[in-house]
Coordinates of C-alpha atoms in Angstrom, one line a residue:
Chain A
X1 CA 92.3 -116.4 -84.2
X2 CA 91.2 -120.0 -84.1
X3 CA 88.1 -119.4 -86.2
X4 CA 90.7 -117.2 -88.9
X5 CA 92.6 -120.5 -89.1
X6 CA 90.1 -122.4 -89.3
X7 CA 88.3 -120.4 -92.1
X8 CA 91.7 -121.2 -94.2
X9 CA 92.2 -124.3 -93.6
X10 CA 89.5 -126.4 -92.5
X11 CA 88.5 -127.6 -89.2
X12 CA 91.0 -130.1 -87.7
X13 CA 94.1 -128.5 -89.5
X14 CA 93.1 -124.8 -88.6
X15 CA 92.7 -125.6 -84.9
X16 CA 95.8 -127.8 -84.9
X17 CA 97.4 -124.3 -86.4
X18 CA 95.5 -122.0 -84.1
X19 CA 96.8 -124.0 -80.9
X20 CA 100.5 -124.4 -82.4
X21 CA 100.3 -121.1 -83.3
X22 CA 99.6 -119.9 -80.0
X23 CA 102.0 -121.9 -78.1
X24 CA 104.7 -120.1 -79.8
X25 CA 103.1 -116.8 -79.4
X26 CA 103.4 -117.8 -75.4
X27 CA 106.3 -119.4 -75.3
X28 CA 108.6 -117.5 -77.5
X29 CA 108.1 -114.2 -75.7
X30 CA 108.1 -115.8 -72.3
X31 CA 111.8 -116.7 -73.1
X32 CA 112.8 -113.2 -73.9
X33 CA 111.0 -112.6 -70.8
X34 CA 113.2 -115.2 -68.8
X35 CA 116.4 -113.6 -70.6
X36 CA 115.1 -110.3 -69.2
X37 CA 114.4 -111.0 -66.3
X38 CA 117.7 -112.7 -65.6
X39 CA 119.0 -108.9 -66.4
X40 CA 116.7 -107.5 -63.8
X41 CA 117.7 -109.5 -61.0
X42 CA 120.7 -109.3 -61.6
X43 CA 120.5 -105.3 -62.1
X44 CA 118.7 -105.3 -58.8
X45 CA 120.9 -107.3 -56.7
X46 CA 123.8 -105.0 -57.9
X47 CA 121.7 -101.9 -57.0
X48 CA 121.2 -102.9 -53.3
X49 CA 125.0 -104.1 -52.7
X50 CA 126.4 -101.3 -54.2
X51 CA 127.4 -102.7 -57.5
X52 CA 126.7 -101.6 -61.2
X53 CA 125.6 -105.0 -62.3
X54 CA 126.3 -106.3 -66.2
X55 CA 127.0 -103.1 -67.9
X56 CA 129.4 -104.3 -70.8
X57 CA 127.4 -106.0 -73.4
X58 CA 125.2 -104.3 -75.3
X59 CA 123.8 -101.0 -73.9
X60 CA 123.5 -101.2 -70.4
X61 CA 124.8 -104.9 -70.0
X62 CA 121.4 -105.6 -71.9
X63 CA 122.6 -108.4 -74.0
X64 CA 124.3 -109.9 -71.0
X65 CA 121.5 -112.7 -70.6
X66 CA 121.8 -113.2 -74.4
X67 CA 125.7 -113.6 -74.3
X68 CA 124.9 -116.2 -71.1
X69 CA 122.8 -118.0 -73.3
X70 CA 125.2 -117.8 -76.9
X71 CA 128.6 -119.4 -74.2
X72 CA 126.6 -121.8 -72.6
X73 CA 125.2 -123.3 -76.4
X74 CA 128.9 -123.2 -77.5
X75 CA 130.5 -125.4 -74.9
X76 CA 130.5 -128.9 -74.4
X77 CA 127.8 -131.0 -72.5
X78 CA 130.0 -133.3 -70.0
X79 CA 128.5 -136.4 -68.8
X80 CA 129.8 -137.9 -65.8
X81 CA 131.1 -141.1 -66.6
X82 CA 128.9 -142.9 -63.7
X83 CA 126.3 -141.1 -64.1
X84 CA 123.0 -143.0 -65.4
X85 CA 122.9 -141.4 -68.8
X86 CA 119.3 -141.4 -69.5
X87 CA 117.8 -139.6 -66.8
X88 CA 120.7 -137.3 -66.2
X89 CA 119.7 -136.4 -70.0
X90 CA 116.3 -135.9 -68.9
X91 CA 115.7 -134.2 -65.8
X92 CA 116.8 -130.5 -67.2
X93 CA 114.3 -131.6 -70.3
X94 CA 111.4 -132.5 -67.1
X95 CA 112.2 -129.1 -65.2
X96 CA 112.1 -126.7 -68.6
X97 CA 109.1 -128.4 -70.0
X98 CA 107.0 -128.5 -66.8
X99 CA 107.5 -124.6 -66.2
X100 CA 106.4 -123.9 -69.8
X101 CA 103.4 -126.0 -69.7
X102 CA 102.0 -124.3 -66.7
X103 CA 101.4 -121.1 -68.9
X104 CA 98.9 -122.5 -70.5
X105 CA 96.1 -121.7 -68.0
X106 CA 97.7 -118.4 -67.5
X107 CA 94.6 -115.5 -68.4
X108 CA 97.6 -112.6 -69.7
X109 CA 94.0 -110.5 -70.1
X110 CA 90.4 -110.7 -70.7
X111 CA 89.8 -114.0 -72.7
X112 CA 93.4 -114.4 -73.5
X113 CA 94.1 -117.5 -72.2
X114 CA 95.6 -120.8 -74.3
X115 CA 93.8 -123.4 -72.4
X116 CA 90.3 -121.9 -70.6
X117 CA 89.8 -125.4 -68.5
X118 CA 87.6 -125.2 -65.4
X119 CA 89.9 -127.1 -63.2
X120 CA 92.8 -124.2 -64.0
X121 CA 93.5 -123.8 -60.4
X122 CA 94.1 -127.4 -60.1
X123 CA 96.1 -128.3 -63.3
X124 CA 98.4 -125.3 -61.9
X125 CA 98.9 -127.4 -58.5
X126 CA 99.5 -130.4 -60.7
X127 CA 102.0 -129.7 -63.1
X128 CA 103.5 -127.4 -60.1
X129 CA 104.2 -130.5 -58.4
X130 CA 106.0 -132.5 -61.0
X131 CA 108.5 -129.9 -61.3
X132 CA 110.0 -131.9 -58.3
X133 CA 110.8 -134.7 -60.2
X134 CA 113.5 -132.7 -62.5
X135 CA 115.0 -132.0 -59.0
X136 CA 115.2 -135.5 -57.6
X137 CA 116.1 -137.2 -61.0
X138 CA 118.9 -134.8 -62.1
X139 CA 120.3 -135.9 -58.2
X140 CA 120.1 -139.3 -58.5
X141 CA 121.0 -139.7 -62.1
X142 CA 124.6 -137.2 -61.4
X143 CA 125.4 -140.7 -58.9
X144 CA 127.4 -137.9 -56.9
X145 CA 126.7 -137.4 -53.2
X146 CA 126.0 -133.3 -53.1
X147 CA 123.1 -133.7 -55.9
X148 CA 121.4 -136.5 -54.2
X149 CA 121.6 -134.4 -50.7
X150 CA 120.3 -131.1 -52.6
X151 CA 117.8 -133.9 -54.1
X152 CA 116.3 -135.6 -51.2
X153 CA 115.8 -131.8 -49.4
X154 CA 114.6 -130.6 -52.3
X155 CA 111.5 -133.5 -52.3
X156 CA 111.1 -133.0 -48.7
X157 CA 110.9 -128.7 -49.1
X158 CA 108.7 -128.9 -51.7
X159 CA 106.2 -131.6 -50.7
X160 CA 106.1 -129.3 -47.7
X161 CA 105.2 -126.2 -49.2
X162 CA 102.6 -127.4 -51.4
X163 CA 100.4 -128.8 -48.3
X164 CA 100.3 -125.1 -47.5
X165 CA 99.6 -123.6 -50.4
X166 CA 97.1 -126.1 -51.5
X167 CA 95.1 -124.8 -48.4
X168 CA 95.6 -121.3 -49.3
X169 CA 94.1 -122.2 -53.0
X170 CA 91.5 -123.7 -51.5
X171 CA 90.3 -120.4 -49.3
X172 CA 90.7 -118.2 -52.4
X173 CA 88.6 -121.0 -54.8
X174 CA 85.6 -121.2 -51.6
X175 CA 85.8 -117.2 -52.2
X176 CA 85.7 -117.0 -56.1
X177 CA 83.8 -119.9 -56.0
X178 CA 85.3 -121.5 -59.4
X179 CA 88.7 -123.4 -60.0
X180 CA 89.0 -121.2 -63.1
X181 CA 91.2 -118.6 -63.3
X182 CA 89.7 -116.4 -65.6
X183 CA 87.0 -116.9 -62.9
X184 CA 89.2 -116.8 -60.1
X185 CA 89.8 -112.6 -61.7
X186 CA 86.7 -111.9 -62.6
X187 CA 85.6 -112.7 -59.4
X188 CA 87.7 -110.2 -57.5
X189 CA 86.0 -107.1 -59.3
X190 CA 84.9 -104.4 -57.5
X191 CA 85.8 -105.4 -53.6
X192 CA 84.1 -102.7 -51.6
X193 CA 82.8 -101.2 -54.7
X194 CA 85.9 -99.3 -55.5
X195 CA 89.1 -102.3 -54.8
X196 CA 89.9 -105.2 -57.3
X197 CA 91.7 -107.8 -55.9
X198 CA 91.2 -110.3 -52.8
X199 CA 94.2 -109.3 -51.0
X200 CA 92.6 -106.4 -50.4
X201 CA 90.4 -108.4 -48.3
X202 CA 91.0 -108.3 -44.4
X203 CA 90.3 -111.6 -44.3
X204 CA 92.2 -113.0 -47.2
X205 CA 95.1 -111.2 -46.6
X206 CA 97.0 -113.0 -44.6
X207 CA 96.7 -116.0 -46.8
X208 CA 98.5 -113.6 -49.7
X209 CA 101.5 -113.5 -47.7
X210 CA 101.5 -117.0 -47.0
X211 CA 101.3 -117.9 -50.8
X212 CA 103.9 -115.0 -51.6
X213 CA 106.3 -116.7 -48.8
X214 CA 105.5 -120.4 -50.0
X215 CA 105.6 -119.8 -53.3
X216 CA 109.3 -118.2 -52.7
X217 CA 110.3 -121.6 -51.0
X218 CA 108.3 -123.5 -53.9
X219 CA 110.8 -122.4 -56.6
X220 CA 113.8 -122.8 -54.1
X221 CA 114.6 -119.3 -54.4
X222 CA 116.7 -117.8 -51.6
X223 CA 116.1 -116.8 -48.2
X224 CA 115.0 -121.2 -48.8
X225 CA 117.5 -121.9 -51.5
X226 CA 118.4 -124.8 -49.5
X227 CA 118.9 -127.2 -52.4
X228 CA 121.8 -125.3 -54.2
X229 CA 123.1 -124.0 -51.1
X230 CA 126.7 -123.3 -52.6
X231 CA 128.2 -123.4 -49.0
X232 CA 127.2 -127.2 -47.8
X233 CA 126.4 -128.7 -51.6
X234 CA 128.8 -126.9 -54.2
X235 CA 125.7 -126.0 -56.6
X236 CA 122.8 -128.4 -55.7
X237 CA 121.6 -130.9 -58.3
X238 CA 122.8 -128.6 -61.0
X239 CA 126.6 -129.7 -59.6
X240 CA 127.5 -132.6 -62.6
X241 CA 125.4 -129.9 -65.3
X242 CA 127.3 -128.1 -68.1
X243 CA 126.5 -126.5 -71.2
X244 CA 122.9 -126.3 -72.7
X245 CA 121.8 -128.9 -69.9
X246 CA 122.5 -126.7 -67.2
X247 CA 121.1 -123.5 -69.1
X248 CA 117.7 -125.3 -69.1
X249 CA 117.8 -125.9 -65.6
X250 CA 118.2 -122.4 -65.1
X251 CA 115.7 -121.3 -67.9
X252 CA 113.1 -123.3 -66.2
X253 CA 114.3 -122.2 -62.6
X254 CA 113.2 -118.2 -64.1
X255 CA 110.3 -119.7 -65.6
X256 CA 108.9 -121.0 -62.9
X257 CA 109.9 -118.0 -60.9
X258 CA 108.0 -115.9 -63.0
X259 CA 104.6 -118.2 -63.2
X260 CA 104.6 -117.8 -59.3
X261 CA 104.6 -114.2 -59.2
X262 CA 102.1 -114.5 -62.1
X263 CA 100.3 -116.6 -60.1
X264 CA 100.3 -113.9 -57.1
X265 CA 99.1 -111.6 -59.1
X266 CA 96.3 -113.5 -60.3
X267 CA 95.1 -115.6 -57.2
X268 CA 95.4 -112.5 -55.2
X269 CA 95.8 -109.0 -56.4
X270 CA 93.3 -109.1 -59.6
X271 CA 95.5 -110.2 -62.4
X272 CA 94.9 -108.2 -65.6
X273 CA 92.6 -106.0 -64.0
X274 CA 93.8 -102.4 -62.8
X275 CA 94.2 -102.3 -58.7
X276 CA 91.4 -99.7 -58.5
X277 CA 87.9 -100.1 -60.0
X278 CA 87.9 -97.3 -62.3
X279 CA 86.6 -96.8 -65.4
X280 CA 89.8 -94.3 -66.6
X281 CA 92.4 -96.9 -65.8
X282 CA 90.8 -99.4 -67.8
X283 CA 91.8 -97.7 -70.6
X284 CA 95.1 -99.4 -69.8
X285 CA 95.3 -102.6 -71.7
X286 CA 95.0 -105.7 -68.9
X287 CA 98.0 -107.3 -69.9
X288 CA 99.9 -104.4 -69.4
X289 CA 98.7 -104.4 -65.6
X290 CA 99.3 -108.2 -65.6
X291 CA 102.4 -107.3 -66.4
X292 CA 103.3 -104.6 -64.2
X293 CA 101.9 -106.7 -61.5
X294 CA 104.2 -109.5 -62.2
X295 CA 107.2 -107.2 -62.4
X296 CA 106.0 -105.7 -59.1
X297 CA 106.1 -109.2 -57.4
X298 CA 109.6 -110.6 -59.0
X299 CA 111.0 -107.3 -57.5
X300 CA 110.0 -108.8 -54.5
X301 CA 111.6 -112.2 -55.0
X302 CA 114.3 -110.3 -56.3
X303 CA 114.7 -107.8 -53.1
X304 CA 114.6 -111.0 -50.4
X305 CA 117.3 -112.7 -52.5
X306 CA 119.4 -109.8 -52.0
X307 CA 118.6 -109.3 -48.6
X308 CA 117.4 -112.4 -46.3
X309 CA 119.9 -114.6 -45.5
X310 CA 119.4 -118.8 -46.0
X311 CA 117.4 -120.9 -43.7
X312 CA 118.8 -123.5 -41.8
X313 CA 116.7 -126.8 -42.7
X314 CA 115.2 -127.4 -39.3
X315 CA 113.8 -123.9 -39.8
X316 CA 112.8 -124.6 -43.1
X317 CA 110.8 -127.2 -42.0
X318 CA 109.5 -125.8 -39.0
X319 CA 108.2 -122.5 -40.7
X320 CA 106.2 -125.0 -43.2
X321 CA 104.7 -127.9 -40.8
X322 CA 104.3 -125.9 -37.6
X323 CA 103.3 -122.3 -38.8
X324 CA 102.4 -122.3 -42.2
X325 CA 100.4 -125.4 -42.4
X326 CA 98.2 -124.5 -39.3
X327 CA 97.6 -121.4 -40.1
X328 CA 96.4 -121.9 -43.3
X329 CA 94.2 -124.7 -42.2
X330 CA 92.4 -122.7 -39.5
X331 CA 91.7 -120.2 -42.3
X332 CA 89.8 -122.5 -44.3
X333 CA 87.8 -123.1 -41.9
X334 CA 87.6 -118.5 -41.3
X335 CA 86.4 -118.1 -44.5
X336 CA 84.3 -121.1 -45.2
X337 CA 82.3 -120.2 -41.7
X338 CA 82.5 -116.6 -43.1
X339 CA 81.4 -117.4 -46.5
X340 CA 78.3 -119.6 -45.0
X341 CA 77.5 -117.1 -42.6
X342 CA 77.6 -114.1 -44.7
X343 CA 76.7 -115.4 -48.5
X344 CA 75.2 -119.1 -48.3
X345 CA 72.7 -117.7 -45.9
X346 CA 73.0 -118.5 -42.3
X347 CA 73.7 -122.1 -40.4
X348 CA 72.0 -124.8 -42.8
Chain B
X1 CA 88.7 -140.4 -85.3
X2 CA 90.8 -138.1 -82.5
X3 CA 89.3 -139.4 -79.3
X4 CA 90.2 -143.4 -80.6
X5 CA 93.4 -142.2 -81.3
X6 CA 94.0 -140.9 -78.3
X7 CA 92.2 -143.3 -75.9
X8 CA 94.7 -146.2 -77.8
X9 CA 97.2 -144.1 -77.5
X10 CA 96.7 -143.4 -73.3
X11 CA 95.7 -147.0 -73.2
X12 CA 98.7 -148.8 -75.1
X13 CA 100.9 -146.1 -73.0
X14 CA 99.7 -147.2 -69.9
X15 CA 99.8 -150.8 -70.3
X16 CA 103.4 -150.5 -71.8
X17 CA 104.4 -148.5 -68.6
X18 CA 102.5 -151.1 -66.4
X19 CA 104.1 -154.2 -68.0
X20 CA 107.6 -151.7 -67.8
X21 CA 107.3 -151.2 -64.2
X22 CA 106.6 -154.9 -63.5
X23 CA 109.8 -156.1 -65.7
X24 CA 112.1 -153.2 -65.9
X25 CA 115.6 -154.5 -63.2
X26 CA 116.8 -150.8 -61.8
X27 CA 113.7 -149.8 -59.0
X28 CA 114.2 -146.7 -59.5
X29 CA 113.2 -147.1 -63.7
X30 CA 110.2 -149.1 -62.3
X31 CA 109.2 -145.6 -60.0
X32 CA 109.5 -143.8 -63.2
X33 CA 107.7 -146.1 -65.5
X34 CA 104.8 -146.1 -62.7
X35 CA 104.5 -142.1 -62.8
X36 CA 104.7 -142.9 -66.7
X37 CA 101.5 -145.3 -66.1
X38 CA 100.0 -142.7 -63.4
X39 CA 100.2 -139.8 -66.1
X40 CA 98.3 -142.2 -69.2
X41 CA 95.7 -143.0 -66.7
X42 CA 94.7 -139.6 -66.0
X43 CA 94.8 -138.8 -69.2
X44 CA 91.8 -141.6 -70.3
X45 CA 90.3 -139.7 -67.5
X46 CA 90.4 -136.9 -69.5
X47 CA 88.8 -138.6 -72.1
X48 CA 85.9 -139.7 -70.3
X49 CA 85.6 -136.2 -69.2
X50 CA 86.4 -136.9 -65.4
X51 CA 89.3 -133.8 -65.8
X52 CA 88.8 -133.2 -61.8
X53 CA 89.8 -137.1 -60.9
X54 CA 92.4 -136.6 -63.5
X55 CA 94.1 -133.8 -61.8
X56 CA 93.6 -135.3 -58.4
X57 CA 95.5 -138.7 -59.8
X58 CA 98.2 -136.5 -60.7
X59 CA 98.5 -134.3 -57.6
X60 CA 98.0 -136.9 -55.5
X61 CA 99.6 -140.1 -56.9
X62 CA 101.9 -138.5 -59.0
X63 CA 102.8 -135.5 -56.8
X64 CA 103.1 -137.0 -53.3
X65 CA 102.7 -140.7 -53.8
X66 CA 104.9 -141.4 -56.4
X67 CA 107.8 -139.0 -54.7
X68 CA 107.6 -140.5 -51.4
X69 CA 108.0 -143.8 -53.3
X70 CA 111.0 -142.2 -55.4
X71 CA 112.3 -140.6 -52.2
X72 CA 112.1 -144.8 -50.4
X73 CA 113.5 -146.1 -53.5
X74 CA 116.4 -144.0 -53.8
X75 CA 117.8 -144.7 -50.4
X76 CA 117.4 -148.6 -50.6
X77 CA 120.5 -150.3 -50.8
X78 CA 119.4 -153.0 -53.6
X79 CA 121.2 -156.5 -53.8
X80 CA 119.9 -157.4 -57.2
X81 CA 121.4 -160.7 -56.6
X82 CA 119.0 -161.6 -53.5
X83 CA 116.1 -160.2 -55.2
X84 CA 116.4 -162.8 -57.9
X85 CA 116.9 -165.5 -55.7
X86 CA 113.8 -165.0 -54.1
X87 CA 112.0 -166.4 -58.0
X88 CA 111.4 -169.6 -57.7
X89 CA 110.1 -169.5 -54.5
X90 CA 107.2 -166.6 -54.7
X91 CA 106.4 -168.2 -58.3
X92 CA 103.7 -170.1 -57.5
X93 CA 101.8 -167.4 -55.6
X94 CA 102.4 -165.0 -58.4
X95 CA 100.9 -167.7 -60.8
X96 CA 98.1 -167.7 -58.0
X97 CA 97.6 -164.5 -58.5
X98 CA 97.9 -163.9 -61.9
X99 CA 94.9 -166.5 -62.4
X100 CA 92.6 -165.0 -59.9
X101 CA 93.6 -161.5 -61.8
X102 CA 92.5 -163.2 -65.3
X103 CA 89.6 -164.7 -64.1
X104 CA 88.5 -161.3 -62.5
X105 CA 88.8 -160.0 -66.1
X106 CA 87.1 -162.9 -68.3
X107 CA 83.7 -162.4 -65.7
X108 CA 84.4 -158.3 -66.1
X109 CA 84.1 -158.7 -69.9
X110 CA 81.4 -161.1 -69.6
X111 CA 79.3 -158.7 -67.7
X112 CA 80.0 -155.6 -70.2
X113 CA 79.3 -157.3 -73.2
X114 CA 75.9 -159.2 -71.1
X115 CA 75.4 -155.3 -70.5
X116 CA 73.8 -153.5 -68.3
X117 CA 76.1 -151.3 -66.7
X118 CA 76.5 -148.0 -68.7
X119 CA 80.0 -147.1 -66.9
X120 CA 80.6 -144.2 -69.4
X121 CA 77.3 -142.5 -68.6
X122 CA 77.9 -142.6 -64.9
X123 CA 81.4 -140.7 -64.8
X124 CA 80.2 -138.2 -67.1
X125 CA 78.2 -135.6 -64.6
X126 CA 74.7 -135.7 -65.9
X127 CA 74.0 -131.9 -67.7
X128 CA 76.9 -131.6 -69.4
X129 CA 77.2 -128.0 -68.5
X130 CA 78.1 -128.4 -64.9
X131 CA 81.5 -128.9 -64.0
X132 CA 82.5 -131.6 -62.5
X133 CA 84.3 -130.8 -58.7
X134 CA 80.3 -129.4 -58.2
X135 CA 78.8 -132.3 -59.6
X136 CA 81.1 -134.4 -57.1
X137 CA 81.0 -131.9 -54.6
X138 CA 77.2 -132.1 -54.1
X139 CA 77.3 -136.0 -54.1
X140 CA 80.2 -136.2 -51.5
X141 CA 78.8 -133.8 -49.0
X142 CA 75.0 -134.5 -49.1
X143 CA 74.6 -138.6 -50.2
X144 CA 77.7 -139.7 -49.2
X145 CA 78.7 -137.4 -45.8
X146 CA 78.9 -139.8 -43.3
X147 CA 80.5 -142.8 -45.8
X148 CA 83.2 -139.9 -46.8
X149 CA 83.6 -139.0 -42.9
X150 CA 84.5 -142.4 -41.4
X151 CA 86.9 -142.1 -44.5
X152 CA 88.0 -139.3 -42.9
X153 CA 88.5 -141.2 -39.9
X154 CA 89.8 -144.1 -41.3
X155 CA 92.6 -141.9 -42.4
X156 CA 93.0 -140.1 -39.2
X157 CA 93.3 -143.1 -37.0
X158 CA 96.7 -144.3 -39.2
X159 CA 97.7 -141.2 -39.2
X160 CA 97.5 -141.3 -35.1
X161 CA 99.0 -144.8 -35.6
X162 CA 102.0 -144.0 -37.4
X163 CA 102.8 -141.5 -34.9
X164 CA 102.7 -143.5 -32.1
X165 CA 104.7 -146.3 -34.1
X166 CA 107.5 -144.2 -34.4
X167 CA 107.6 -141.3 -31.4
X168 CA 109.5 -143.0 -29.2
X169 CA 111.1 -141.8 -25.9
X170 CA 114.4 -140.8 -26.1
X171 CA 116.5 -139.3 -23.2
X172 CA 118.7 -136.8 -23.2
X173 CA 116.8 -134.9 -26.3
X174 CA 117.4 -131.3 -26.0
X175 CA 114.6 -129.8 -28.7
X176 CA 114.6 -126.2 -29.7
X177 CA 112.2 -124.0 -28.3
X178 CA 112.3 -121.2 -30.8
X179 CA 109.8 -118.7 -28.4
X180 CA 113.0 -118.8 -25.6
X181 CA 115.7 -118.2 -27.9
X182 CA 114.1 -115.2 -29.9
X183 CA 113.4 -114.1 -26.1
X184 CA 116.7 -114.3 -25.0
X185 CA 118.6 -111.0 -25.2
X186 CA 122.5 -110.2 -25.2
X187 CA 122.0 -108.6 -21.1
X188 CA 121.1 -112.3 -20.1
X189 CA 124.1 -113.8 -22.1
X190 CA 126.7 -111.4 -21.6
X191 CA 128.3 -109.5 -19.0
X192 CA 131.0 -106.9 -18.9
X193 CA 133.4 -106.4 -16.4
X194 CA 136.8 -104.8 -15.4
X195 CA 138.8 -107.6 -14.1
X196 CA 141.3 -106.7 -11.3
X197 CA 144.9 -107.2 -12.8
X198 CA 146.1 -110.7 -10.9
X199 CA 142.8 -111.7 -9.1
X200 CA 140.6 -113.5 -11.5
X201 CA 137.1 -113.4 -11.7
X202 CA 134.4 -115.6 -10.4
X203 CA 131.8 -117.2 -12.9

């Protein structure tokens, strides 16, 4: 696509077209995707309480995220009159743009892929850790007591979390033995001869559920919703947040939602490749797997929401220092004795 | 053309943000303005095609640093008042200071432009082709092991230190041990009985 541009028109123009280009192509769809989604969950929680979920607009309730979206742009964004105007403005701006610029290093198949960098893993973990500051600026700037509480636990959950799951990213990159994610795929091919995917992998699998349970408190999604915990803090940060401002807080929320099970997918369970290695199922195209497997992991997220109940914090905290973190740091050290044992050829 | 443009660009952003988080009154704006900085910075990484130090700076400083330093800030009562009193007095260090800084940089640009010192060749890793955690990787743990170690260390003996600064005994603590109370089951808890109409029970 990039060298079609760049046949028309010229070098610099046709990649500045090419890239543009492709930006939309990811981000438009991954917005229908969010509105979608929104559907799904909410579909699903309705199936396991009983309920028949949004079923009045459009067939199905289909159009029900699309209606959300149409009242929310009609009413009127209210800024609290202590409020520090600026950043209460931009926080919901941080939060949507940080869990759209993740997707760039997303592989949706073979080669398909915006931004091919070799420190993929990495620039995940980085932007993945600004999406804090959305959090903590929306609950400062709202100068309202119940967002800066939801604000200072949500700093404190998340830093927490990512210590974990940086050592779980660091047992699958000493496995794949590359920090890119095309790589990181690629190098999960044919486990056993016959299995694609580390999680397959006695020794990895443990660290998948880690990453699928940290990357549930991560995005602050219930059973460790703690920072919109509607019973202590009305709605969290989002409390002082109307209209389109709000919407992107919750756009970005979905977003990010959807990277992580993206991310499980792809750190774990073979991304666009099929779950078996073979040949008739390649036939399949691998985004469609990528996709399935995405779908397969918000269920997931979905099914805890509707079923766990909240964490109390100490727990929160307890689960991520004393269990999580250890255990993930004694299996960097499993697999990198493993790896040296089995593939780097003995001790020294 | 592009890569001027953009190393002004970084470089003019991160000495705006710099100057901004020296000057700006609200602490809070100054925290912002320094993740501002932090983010220009790694992007002239970038540029000199360091991309694993830049995603460090970010995880790191502008990740966990930077948040602990929102998360102080935020929590501070400030009396803008007293802060300003305090001027006059710290001037003359901060003039101090300031000179050393300046002198630091009129020998700095002395040496470059005496050259010698090809900076740009060193951050690069040498064949292009080989990215650069392995290039750093294969310095840090073979050359450098036992300097990187005792930084190790280094680390681990504040880390020790801040503990011991702040666990203090307290008496009368009753921590949860989470092992007894997922142990404990309703028969050790409750107990039913038929109580005898006017006699009571004993506890």
């Amino acid at each position: 696509m990039t060298e079609w541009f760049q046949g028309v028109f010229g070098f610099g123009l046709g990649w500045f077209l090419a890239t543009l280009s492709l930006i939309l192509l990811i981000a438009l769809p991954l917005m229908l995707a969010v509105a979608m989604i929104i559907y799904a969950d909410r579909k699903i929680w309705a199936a396991m309480a009983l309920r028949r979920g949004p079923n009045v607009v459009g067939p199905w309730g289909l159009l029900q995220s699309f209606a959300d979206g149409l009242k929310v742009f009609l009413q009127e964004t209210i800024i609290p009159s202590a409020a520090n105007r600026g950043l209460f403005l931009i926080a919901p701006i941080i939060t949507f743009t940080v869990a759209l610029v993740a997707w760039a290093v997303i592989p949706f198949a073979d080669g398909w892929v915006l931004a091919d960098i070799n420190v993929g893993l990495l620039y995940i973990l980085a932007v993945s850790s600004l999406g804090v500051y959305g959090v903590i600026i929306s609950g400062w700037a709202s100068n309202s007591k119940y967002p800066f509480y939801s604000a200072l636990r949500a700093s404190a959950q998340m830093i927490s979390y990512e210590v974990s799951i940086g050592f779980v990213l660091i047992s699958v990159v000493l496995w794949a033995g590359t920090f890119n994610l095309s790589g990181i795929v690629l190098a999960q091919q044919g486990l056993y001869g016959f299995l694609n995917g580390f999680g397959f992998n006695p020794l990895l699998f443990p660290m998948a559920v880690v990453f699928l349970i940290s990357s549930m408190a991560e995005t602050a999604r219930t059973p460790f919703d703690l920072t919109e915990a509607e019973s202590e803090l009305v709605a969290g940060y989002q409390t002082e947040y109307s209209s389109m401002s709000f919407a992107l807080f919750w756009l970005g929320e979905y977003a990010n939602v959807l990277l992580m099970c993206g991310l499980n997918a792809i750190l774990f369970w073979g991304g666009w490749l099929p779950p078996v290695d073979w040949a008739p199922l390649y036939l399949v195209p691998g985004i469609i797997w990528f996709f399935i497997k995405i779908f397969v992991f918000f269920f997931i997220f979905s099914w805890v929401k509707a079923t766990v109940p909240r964490y109390r914090y100490d727990q929160l905290m307890r689960l991520g220092w004393k269990i999580f973190l250890p255990i993930s740091l004694l299996w960097v050290f499993l697999v990198s004795g493993f790896l040296m044992l089995t593939r780097y050829g003995g001790v020294l | 053309m592009i890569e001027a443009v953009a190393f002004y660009l970084f470089a003019t952003l991160v000495i705006a943000a710099g100057a901004l988080t020296v000057l700006v009154r609200n602490p809070v704006h100054s925290v912002l303005w320094l993740i501002v900085a932090f983010f220009n910075a790694a992007g002239l990484m970038v540029l000199v095609g360091a991309e694993f130090i830049a995603m460090l700076l970010v995880i790191v400083y502008v990740g966990a640093i930077a948040v602990l330093f929102l998360f102080v800030v935020m929590m501070l009562d400030i009396d803008f008042a007293a802060l300003r009193a305090g001027f006059v007095r710290y001037l003359p260090l901060g003039a101090l200071l300031a000179l050393v800084l300046a002198a630091e940089m009129v020998f700095a640009i002395a040496a470059w432009t005496a050259g010698g010192i090809d900076l740009g060749a060193r951050i690069a890793p040498t064949p292009a082709a080989k990215p650069n955690i392995e290039a750093v990787g294969a310095l840090l743990y073979t050359h450098y092991l036992f300097v990187f170690e005792a930084a190790g260390l280094v680390l681990l003996v504040a880390l020790i230190g801040a503990v011991v600064l702040t666990q203090r005994k307290r008496g009368g603590g009753r921590p949860q041990n989470a092992a007894k109370q997922i142990a404990r089951r309703p028969e050790d808890a409750v107990r039913n009985i038929d109580a005898p109409v006017g006699e009571g029970i004993e506890l």
